[in-house]
Structures are given as C-alpha cells and as structure tokens.
XYZ file of C-alpha atoms in Angstrom:
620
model
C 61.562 -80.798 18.818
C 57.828 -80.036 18.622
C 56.371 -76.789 18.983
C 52.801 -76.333 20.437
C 51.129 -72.782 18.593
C 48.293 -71.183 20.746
C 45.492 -70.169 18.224
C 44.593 -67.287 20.742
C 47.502 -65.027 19.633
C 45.950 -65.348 16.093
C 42.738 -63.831 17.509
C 44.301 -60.618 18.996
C 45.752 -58.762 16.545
C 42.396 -59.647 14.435
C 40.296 -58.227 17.605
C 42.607 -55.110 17.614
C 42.449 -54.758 13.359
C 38.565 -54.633 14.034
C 38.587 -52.293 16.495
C 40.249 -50.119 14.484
C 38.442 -50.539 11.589
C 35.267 -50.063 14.325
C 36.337 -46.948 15.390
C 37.289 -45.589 11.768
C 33.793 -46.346 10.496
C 32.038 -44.461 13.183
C 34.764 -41.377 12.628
C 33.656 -41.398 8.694
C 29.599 -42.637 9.249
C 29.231 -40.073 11.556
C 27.623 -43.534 13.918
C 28.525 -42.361 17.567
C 25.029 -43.032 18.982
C 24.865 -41.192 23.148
C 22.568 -40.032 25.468
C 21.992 -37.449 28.164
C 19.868 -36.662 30.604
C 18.951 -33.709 32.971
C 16.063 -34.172 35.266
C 12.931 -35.737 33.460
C 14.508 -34.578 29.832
C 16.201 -37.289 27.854
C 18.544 -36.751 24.545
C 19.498 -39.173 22.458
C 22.000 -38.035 19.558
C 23.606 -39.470 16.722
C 27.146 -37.771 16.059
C 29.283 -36.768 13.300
C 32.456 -36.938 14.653
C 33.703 -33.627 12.768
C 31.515 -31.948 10.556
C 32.872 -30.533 7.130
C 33.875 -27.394 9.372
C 35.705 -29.617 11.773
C 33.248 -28.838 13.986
C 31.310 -31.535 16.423
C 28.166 -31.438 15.044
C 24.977 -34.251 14.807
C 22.918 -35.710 12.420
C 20.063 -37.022 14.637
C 18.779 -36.212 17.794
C 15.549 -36.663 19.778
C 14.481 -35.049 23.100
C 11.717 -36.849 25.131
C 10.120 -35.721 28.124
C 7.148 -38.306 29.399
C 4.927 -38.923 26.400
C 6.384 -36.200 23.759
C 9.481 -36.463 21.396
C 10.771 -34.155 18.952
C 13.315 -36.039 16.674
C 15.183 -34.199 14.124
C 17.387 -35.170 11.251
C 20.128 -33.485 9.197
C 17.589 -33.536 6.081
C 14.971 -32.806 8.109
C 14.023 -29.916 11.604
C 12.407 -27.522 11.667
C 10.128 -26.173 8.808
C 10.185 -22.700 7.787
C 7.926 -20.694 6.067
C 7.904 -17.109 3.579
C 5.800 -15.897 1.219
C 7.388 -17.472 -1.460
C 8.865 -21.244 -0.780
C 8.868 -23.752 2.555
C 12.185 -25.138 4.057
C 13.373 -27.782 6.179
C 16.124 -26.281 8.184
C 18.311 -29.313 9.408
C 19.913 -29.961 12.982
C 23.453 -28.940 13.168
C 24.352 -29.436 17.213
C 23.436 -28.961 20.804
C 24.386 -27.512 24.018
C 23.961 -28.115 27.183
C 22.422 -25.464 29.609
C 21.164 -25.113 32.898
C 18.311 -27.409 33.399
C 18.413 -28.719 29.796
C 19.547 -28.342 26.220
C 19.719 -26.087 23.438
C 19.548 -27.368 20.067
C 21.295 -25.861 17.070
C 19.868 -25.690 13.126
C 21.564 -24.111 9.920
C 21.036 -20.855 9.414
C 21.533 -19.938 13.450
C 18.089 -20.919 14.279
C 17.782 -22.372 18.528
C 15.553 -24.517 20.048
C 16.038 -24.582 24.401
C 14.047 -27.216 26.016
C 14.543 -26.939 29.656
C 13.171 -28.863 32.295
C 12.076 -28.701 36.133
C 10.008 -30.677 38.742
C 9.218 -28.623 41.187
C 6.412 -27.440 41.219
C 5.249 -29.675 39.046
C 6.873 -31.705 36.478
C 7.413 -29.776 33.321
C 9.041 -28.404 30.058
C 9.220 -25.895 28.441
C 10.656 -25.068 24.676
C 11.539 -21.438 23.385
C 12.557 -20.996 19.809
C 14.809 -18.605 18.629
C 14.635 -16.772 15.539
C 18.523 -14.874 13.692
C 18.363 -11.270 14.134
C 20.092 -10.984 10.691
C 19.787 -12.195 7.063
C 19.458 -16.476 7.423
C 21.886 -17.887 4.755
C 21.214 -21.450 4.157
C 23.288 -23.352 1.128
C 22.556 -20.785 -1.873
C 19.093 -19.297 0.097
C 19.290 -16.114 1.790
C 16.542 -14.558 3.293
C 15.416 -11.930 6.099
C 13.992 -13.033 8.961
C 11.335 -10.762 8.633
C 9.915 -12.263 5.832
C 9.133 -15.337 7.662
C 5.339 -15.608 8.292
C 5.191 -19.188 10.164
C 7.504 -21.996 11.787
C 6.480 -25.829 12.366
C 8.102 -27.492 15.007
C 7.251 -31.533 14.385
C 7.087 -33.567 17.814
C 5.563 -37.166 18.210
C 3.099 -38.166 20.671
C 4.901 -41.544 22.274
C 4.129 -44.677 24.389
C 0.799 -44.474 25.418
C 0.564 -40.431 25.023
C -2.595 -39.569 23.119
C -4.467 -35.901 22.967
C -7.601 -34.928 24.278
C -8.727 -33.645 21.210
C -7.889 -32.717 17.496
C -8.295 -29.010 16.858
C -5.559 -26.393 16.326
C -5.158 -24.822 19.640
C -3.468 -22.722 22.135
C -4.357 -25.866 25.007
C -4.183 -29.357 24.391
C -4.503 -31.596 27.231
C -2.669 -35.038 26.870
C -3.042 -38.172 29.170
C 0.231 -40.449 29.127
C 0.144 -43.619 31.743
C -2.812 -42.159 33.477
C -1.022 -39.045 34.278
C -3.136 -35.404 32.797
C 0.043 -33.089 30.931
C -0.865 -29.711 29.247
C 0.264 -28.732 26.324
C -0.403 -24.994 26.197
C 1.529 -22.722 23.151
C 2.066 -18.778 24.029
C 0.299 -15.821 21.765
C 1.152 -16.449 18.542
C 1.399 -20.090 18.228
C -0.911 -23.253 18.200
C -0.377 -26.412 18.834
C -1.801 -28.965 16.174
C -2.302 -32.493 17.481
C -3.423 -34.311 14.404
C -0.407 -33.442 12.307
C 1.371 -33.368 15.858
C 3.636 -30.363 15.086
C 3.819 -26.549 17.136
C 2.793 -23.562 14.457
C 4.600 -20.372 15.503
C 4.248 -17.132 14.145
C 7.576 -15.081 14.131
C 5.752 -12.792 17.206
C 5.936 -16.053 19.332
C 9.910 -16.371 18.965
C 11.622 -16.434 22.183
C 8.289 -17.201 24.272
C 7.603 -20.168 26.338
C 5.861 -23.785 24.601
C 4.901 -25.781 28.046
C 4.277 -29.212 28.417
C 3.258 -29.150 32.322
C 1.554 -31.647 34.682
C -2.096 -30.780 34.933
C -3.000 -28.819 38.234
C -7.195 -28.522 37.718
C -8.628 -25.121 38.195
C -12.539 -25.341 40.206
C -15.262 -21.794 39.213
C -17.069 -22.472 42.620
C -13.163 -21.795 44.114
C -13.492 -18.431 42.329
C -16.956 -17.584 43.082
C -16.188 -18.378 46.935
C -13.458 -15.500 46.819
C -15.952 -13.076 45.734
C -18.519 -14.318 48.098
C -17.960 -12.175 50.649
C -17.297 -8.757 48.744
C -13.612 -8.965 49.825
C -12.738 -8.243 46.347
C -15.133 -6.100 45.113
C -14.384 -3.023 43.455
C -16.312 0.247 43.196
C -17.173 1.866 39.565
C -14.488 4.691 40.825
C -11.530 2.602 42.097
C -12.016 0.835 38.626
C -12.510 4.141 36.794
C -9.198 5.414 38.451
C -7.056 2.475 37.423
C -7.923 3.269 34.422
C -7.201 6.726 33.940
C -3.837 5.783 35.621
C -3.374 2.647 32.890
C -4.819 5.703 30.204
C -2.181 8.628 31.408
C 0.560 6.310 31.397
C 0.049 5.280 27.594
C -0.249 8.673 26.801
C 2.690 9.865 28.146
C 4.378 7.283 26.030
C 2.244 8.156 22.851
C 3.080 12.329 23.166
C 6.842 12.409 24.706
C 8.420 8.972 26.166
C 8.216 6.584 23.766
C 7.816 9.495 20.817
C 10.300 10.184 18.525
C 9.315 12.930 16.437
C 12.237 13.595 13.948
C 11.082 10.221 12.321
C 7.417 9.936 13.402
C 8.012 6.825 15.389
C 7.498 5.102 18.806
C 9.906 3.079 20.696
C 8.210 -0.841 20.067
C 8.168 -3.629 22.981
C 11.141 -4.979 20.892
C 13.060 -1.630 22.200
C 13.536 -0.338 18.614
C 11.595 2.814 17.038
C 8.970 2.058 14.586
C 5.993 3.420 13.531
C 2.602 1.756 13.668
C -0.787 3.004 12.395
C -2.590 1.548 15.529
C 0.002 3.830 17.999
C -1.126 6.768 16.171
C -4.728 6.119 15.988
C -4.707 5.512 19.376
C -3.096 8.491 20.378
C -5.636 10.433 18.349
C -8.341 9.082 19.649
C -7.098 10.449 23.251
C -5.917 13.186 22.339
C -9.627 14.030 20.870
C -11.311 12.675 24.702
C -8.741 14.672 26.042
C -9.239 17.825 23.835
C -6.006 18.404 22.949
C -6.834 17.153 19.618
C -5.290 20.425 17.453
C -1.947 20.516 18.792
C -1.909 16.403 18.303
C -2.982 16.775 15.443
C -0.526 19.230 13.831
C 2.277 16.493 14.612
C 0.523 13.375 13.575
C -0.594 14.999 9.786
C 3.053 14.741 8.979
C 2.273 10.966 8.807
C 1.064 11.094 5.327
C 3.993 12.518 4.108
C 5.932 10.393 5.860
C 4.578 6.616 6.050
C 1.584 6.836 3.452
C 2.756 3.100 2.978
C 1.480 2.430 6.363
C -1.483 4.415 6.896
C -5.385 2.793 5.199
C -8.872 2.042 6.957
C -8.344 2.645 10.408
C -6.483 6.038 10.432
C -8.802 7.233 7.659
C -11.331 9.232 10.010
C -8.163 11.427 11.231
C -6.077 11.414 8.180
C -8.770 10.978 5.047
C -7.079 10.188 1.842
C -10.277 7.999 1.297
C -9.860 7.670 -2.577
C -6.643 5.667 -2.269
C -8.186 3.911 1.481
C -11.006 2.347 -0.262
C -9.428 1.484 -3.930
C -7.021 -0.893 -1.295
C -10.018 -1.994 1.302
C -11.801 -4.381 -1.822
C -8.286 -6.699 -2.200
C -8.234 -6.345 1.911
C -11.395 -7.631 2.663
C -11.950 -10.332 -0.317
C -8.598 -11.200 1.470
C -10.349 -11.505 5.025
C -13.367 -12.773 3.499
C -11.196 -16.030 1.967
C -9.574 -16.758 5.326
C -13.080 -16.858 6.998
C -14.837 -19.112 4.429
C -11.333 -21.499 5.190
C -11.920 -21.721 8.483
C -15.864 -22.216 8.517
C -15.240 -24.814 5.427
C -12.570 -26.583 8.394
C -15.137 -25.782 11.022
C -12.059 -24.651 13.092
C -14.070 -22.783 16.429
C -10.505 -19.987 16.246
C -12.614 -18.140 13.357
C -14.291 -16.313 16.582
C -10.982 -15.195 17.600
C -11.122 -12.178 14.925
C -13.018 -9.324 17.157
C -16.214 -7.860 15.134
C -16.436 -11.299 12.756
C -20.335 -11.209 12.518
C -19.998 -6.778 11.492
C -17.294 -7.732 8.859
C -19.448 -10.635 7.798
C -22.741 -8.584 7.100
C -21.173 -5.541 5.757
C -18.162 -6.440 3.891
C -17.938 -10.158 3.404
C -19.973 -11.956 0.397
C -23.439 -12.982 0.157
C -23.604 -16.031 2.290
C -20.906 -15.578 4.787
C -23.050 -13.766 7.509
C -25.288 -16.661 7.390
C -22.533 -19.506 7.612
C -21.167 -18.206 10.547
C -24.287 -17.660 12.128
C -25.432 -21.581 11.558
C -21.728 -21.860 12.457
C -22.217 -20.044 15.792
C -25.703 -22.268 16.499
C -23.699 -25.694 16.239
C -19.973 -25.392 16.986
C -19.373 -27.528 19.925
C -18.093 -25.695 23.124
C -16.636 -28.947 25.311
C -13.193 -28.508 22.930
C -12.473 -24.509 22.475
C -9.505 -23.609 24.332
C -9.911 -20.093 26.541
C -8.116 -17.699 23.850
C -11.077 -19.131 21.359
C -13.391 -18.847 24.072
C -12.744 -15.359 24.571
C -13.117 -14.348 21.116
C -16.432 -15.665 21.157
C -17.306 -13.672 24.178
C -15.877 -10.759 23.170
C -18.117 -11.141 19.652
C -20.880 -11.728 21.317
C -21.044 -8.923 24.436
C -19.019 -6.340 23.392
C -19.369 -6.233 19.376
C -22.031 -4.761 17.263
C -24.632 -7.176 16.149
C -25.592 -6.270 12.159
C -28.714 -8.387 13.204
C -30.634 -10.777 16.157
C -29.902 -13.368 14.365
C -26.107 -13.467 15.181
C -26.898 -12.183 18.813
C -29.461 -14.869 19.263
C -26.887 -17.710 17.679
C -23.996 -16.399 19.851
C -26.229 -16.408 23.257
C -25.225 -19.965 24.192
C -21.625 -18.728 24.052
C -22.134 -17.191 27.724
C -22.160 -20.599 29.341
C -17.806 -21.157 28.547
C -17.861 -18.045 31.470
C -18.628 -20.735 33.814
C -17.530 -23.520 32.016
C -14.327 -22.369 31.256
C -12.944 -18.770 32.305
C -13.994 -18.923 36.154
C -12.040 -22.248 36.188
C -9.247 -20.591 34.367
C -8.825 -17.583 37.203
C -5.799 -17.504 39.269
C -5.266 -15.661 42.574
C -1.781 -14.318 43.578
C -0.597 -11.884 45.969
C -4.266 -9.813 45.706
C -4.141 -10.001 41.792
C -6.477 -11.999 39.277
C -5.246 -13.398 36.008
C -7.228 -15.352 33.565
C -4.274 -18.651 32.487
C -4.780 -18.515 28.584
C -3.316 -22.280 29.476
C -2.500 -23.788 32.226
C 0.017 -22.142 33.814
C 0.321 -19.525 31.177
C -0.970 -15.750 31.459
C -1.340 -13.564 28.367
C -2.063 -10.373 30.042
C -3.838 -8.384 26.911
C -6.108 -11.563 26.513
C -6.909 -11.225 30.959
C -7.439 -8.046 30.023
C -9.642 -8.406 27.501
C -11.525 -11.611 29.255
C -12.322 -9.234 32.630
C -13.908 -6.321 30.202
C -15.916 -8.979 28.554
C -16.960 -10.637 32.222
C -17.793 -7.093 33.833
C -19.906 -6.106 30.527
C -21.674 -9.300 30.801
C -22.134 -8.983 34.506
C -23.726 -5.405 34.067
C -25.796 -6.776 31.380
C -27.636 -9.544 33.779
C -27.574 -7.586 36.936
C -24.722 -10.152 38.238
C -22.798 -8.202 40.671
C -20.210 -10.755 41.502
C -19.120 -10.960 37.845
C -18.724 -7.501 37.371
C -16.283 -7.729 40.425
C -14.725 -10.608 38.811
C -14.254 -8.963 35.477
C -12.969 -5.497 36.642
C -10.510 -7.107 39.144
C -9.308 -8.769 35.830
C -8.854 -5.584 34.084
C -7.493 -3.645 36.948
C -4.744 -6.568 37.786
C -3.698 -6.786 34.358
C -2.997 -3.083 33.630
C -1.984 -2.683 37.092
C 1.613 -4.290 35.898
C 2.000 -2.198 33.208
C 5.105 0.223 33.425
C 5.340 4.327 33.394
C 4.315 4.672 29.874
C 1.639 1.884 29.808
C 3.700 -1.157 28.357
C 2.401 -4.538 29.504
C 4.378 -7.703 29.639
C 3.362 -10.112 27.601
C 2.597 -13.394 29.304
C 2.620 -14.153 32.577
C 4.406 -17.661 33.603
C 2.921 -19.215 36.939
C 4.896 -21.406 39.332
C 3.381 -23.044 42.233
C 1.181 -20.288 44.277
C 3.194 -17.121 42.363
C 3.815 -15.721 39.132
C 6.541 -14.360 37.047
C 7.376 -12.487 34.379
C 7.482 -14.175 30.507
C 9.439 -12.607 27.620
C 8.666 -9.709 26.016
C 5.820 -6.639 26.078
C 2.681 -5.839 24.631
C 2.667 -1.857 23.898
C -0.971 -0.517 25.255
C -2.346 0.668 21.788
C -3.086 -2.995 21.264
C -5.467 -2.755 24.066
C -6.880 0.830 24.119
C -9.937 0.123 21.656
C -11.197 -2.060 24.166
C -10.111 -0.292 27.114
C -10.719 2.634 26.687
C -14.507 2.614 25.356
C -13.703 6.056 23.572
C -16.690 7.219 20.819
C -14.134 8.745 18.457
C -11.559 5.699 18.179
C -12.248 4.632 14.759
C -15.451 1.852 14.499
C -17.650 0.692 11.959
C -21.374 1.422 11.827
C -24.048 -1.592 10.718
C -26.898 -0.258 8.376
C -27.500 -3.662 7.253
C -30.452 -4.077 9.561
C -32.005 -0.408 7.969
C -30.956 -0.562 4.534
C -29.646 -3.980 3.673
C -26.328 -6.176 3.367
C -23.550 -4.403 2.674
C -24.536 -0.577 3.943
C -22.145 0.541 6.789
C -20.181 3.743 7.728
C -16.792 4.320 9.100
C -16.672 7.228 11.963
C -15.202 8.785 14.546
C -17.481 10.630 15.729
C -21.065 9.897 16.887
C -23.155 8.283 14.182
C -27.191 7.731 14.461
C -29.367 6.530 11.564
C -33.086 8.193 12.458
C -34.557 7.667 9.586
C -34.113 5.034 6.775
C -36.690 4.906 4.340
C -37.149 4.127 0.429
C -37.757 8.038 0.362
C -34.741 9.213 2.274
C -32.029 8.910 4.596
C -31.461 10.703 7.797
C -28.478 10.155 10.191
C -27.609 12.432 12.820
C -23.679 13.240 13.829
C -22.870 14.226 16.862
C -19.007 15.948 17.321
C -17.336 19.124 18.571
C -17.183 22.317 16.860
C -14.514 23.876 13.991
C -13.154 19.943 14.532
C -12.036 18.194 11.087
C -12.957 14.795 10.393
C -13.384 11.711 7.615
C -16.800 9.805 7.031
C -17.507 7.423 4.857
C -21.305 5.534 4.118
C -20.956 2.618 1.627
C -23.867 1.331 0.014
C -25.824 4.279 -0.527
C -28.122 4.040 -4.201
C -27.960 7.000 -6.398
C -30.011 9.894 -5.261
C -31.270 13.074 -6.064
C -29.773 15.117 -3.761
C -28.172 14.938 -0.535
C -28.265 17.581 2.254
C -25.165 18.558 4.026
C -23.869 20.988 6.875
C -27.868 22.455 6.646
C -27.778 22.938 3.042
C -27.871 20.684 -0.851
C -24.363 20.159 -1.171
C -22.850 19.442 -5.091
C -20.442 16.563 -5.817
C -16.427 17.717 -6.067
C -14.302 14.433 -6.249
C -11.209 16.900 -5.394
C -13.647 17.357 -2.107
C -10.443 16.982 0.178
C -8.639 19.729 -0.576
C -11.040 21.942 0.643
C -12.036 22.824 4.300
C -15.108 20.006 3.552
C -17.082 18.358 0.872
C -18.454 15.556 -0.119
C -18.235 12.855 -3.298
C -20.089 10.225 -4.254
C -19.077 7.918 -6.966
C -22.888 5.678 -8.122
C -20.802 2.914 -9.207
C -19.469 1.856 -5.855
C -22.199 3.455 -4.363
C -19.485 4.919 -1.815
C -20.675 8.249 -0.019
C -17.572 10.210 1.163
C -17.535 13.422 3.592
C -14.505 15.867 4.581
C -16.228 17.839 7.984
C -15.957 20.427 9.436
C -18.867 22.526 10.790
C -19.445 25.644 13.322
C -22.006 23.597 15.171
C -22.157 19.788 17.300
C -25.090 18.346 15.878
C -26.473 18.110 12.619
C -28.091 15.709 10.320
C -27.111 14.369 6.684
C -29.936 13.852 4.789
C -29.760 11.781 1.521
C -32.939 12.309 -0.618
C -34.503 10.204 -3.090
C-alpha cells in the first residue's frame, strides 16, 4: 500500500516557526515601524517594544506636515545648550493629544505639534522645558542654566525657503503653495542649517508653520483715510497715564513684596529685577514721590548688590565697583557686535541704541562698520522684529554723529514696505504681526511709538494716527497692574491670547519718554570717541572747548543723584555746585563730591544741591 505525502504540510509549521521568529526579532530590535495621522500632521515611529523600564517607548520618529519634517533618533533630538558643554537629548515616546502629538525626550523635555485647518492650514510646535534639575545618564543640570535649544527639522519634497538669514519669519513655498514659518520672541528660525534656536524665555510659546494669508499697506492707509481712527494727543496721553498708573500700582503695592525686595514676575513667582526698580524710580521721581520711594528701594544694595550695575547707578551710585564691571561688559557687547557685522546678519539692529554704544563704548572701528553696515545691508530680506530695531535706532535713539543718521535714513522705507503690510485690524484694535499670524505685543508697542515719532517728524498725520493706535491697542490689554501678554495668536478675522506676560518695566523706557530714567549722553561729536555721560537728570554740554568744559544740569532741589562723564583729560581744576571742588575718592559717603581718577579719565559726581540749575565747569 502506497502512501501519497503532501509537501504543503511541510511548509506550515516552517511558515508558523518564521513567524515566530518574525515577531521575536521585532520584540528584541525594537523594529515595529507605524504611523498616525491627525488632520494634515503625519507620524511615523519606529518602536521599542519595551524599553529597559518596561515602558513603550521609540527609537525613531518623524512628524511631517506639508513640506517640513522633524525626525528624531534615540542618539540624536533635540540639542541643548549651557555654559559649559552641548547635548543631544534623545526621543524617548509620544502621546497623542487633541489635534496632534506630544513628543517625549530624556530628561522630561516635550515637544506638542498640533495641527488645524481652519482657518487656514497650519501647525504649530511648543517646547517644553523641566521645572526641576534635568538628570540625563550621569549629567545633572538646572534648567536655568540653559542658555539655548536647537530643534533640527528638514525642509522636504519640493519645500525650499525664501531666504537664508536667521530670522523670526521665513516664508517657504512647497508645490506652489506660500507657508510661513514665523518663531515667537525669543527664538529664530535658521533655514540654512534648517534647525529652530530657542532661548529658554521662548519655552512653552507657539513655533507656526501657517499658510500664507498676504497683508496689503494701501488696506491700512484706506482705514485711516477717513480719520475714523484718529486719535487726539489727549485720548493718547490718557491711555497712557492709565497704562503708567497701572504699572505703578504694581511697582509700589500689588506686585511688591517688600520683606524680600521683590516683585511678583510674569512667571507668577517673586523676583527681583534691576529694570523693575529702575523703573519704578524713574516714576516715582516724574511723580515726585521720589523720597519716600526712595527710602524703600536703598535697601537694594544691601540686599541684591549682585544684581544692581550701570543702569541703577544714577539712583543707587556705588560707581567704583559699576564701572570696574562695565569694561568686561562692554568688550563683551562689543565682541557680539563685531560677530554679527563679520556675518553681516541685519538682527545686529535689533539691540536699541547700537550706533551710541558703538561711538562711545565700543572699539575704534566699530562705529564706522556699522555705519557702512547700515549704508549697504539689504532691506528685501529683514523680517519685521529686525525691521523694527532699525527703526527704533534710527528715530528714536541718539545719533553720536550724521553720519549714522544719514546711513540709517533709507531705513524709513521698511514702514511702507513692511510694517503697514504687517497691521492687523480686530474688533477696533491695531496690532503690528511680528509674523504672520503672530503678535508680540511689547514689539506693536514699540513699532506704533516708532511710527507716531516718525509721523510727527515729517508732518504725516495719518502715521501718527497709525502709530499711536498701535501703542494705545497694545497697552490697552494690559491688566490692573500693567502686565501685558506676551504674544498675540491670530485666527481668521480675531485674535487670542498666547502664553505667558511681559511685565511693563520692559516697556516703560520707551513708553514713558521720562528725562530721569537712566540714558546715556554722546559727547563724541564735542569732544571725541569715547566721551559720554550717564544721567538722570537733564544733561546739556554748552561749551566744549580745548580750554574748558561747560555742561549745564538741570534737576530738582535737596534731590540726590549719580553722574558720571567718561573721557574727560586731566585738568586743572573743575568747578562744582558754584565753587573749585577737591578730589575725595571716598566722595560717596558724603552728602556729594566728586573723584576723578586721570588714568581712566572717568569723572564721577555724588549731587545734591539747594538749587535746579547749575553748570559743571571743567577747566584746563
């Protein structure tokens, strides 16, 4: 009897072995490739099936969203930055949310991308920084030591950049469609090296990638044709004082806590910062109730010394130790311009009073590199925060020379290149977008004081009501004790509020155009690079000559304050409070005084005079 044997039972059990051995090697490889998607947002992932903690966990995983991927490995995520050493923090896992996903790296650092399409298509990415010490392997470190985070993302398909600078806009075409890129205060995007730079401020604020929606200036203009919006000097004048009572409020009692000399922050907890009490000073001296402010804020000294140097100075003095500190300070500054200009990155005219720093405290050749700088950097590619900053350095900053107010003229023409383009309307309020659809309020601010100035300037009526409907719409948000969110996110024809607050001591120097907050004075025009004074009160060279000097100060009577004049030769005698006045380098510990060291050529006064006007007169 013959028996017939079907070679297909052979091939089961073999089919079922490698199955086995299938599903066993992507247990151990950690292989499981999958996907998800939530709108326009697509994830691919590679999975370890249980991580060393027997936890689900990945170790790849890209998220694409038309034209832009981020991929990250488990060697390789993010890339953080301290003072001392850079690391890649890998990708542990993800989550999904509400309208997207939140990836997970070592050390409890989060990445959201979340996605919508109404309006507009869009994305947006927040990262998230630990609140407490990040441990990662045998590397421990606060997160307040961190000074800058990289997120890398790829331009894909047939996604390319409209340009190649380090900005806060990038506009990228992908399949003829227009998507910006725009990064929130704090951050820059950098298309060359395709990666997002955020500083740790920027953590937990919006990164959009957004279908373009074009803004038109002759669509602004016509709003303002007809005087609908105008605004009178005295309905600007009140907003102000209403923006200026709220802050101080905050500044004397709301925000104040005066056990520890400290101010509730926009992050909710108590700190203190120099600029919050210099601020307060300032209006508590406009407001004269300068003594009893006064008698509070001293304690400072005692108290935070470590945070006190150049700009409380005026109030506080303790100019010896101020200016031994200012050299390493400003050869600091000085290397971080001469960076920029040797990159010929246009941000260098972010930094407010660049061309005053360059003249008076920068080296020899740096006032004339930015000034060829200003005469040639091209203005088609700055994004509006740059644009801004070179606004605000050319209208509202003190000129050490023509030659920088002559180079920066041609900076005017971004107002209608750029800013009136920029404006938004919404429910009776202006907003300048920093990007599109993206509002930082102090930088509005800031844009509509520049546009009125500039208005008032040329006899242009229509943008001075532009710029003070800026001002007065941005500070008209702000909440009982003068704190300001922010950014700004718009959505279709509205807007809505972004994360976190900006406290209104960031924005009072150029607010409140107050004589006695803390400036410094150009005498490089008068007496050559590197003369200049630091004041609070008012400060007017009449006379400069080879024979002497005469500068007249204006201020209020029996009222103590700091000056400084650097770059003053050695004389033969100098006149002060109406009479020759002798050298005492102890000079502060008397009711006022005056030292002068030749070698730095640094002139230093303690005032305080029964009178409001008198000259110093520096004889040679």
């Amino acid at each position: 009897m013959s028996t017939h044997f079907n070679k297909t039972y052979l091939l089961v059990p073999v089919v079922y072995i490698g199955v086995i051995f299938g599903l066993l090697f992507l247990q151990f490889s950690g292989g499981e490739r999958f996907s998800r998607t939530v709108g326009p947002l697509s994830l691919r992932a590679t999975r370890n099936v249980t991580s060393e903690a027997g936890e689900p966990a990945v170790r790849g995983l890209k998220v694409e969203f038309n034209g832009l991927a981020f991929g990250f490995e488990d060697e390789t995520g993010l890339i953080v930055e301290t003072a001392d050493e850079l690391m890649e923090i890998p990708v542990h896992g993800f989550t999904e949310i509400d309208a997207g996903f939140l990836v997970e790296f070592a050390g409890g650092f989060l990445l959201s991308f979340t996605a919508a399409e109404d309006p507009v298509p869009e994305v947006q990415l927040t990262l998230t920084v630990p609140e407490s010490t990040v441990t990662l392997g045998e590397t421990a470190f606060e997160p307040s030591k961190i000074t800058e985070i990289s997120i890398p993302f790829r331009f894909v398909g047939n996604a390319l950049p409209d340009g190649s600078d380090r900005a806060s806009f990038v506009t990228v075409t992908e399949d003829g469609d227009e998507y910006f890129f725009t990064a929130p205060p704090g951050a820059l995007i950098d298309p060359v090296n395709e990666k997002i730079v955020l500083k740790p401020a920027a953590s937990g604020r919006a990164v959009r990638y957004v279908e373009a929606v074009a803004g038109n200036p002759s669509t602004v203009l016509g709003w303002f044709a007809d005087g609908a919006p105008d605004m009178t000097a005295a309905h600007y004048e009140r907003a102000m004082e209403r923006f200026l009572n709220a802050a101080y409020a905050g500044w004397t009692s709301g925000r104040y806590n005066a056990s520890s000399l400290t101010w509730d922050g926009p992050g909710g907890f108590a700190e203190f910062s120099e600029s919050t009490l210099v601020a307060y000073l300032a209006e508590a001296w406009r407001r004269d109730d300068y003594d009893r402010a006064f008698a509070e804020m001293r304690r400072a000294a005692d108290i935070h010394p470590k945070n006190l140097g150049l700009l409380s100075s005026g109030y506080l003095g303790n100019l010896e130790e101020v200016y031994a500190e200012l050299a390493t300070i400003d050869a600091a500054t000085a290397q971080d311009i001469r960076a920029d200009l040797d990159e010929e990155r246009s941000t260098v005219f972010r930094r407010p009073n660049l061309f005053l720093f360059a003249a008076d405290r920068g080296d020899a050749d740096l006032y004339d590199r930015l000034v060829d700088f200003a005469q040639q950097v091209g203005l088609r590619s700055v994004d509006v925060t740059t644009a801004v900053g070179m606004l605000r350095n050319h209208v509202l900053s003190q000129h050490p020379g023509d030659s920088s107010q002559r180079a920066t003229e041609r900076f005017t023409e971004l107002v209608d290149t750029l800013l009136l383009g920029s404006i938004i309307q919404t429910d009776g309020k202006f907003f300048l977008q920093s990007a599109p659809g993206q509002i930082d309020v102090a930088l509005s601010a800031v844009a509509g004081k520049v546009i009125a100035e500039l208005g008032a300037q040329r006899d242009h009526p229509t943008l001075v009501a532009i710029g003070r409907n800026l001002v007065v719409s941005a500070l008209g948000i702000a909440d009982e004790f003068g704190m300001l969110p922010t950014s700004l996110v718009v959505r279709g024809n509205s807007v809505e509020a972004g994360d976190g607050f900006i406290a209104p001591e960031e924005i009072y120097p150029v607010m409140a155009d107050n004589p006695n907050y803390p400036r410094e004075v150009s005498l490089a025009e008068e007496a050559g690079a590197g003369a200049w004074a630091w004041t609070i009160v008012g400060f007017t060279p009449t006379g400069i000559s080879e024979l002497e000097w005469r500068i007249t100060l204006d201020y209020p009577r029996l009222r103590t304050h700091f000056l400084v004049i650097n770059g003053v030769a050695e004389f033969e005698r100098l006149e002060l409070f109406g009479q020759t006045w002798r050298n005492a380098p102890d000079f502060e510990i008397y009711s006022k005084g005056r030292s002068y060291d030749p070698e730095t050529e640094r002139l230093m006064v303690k005032y305080y005079d029964d009178s409001v006007q008198r000259d110093i007169v520096i004889y040679y």
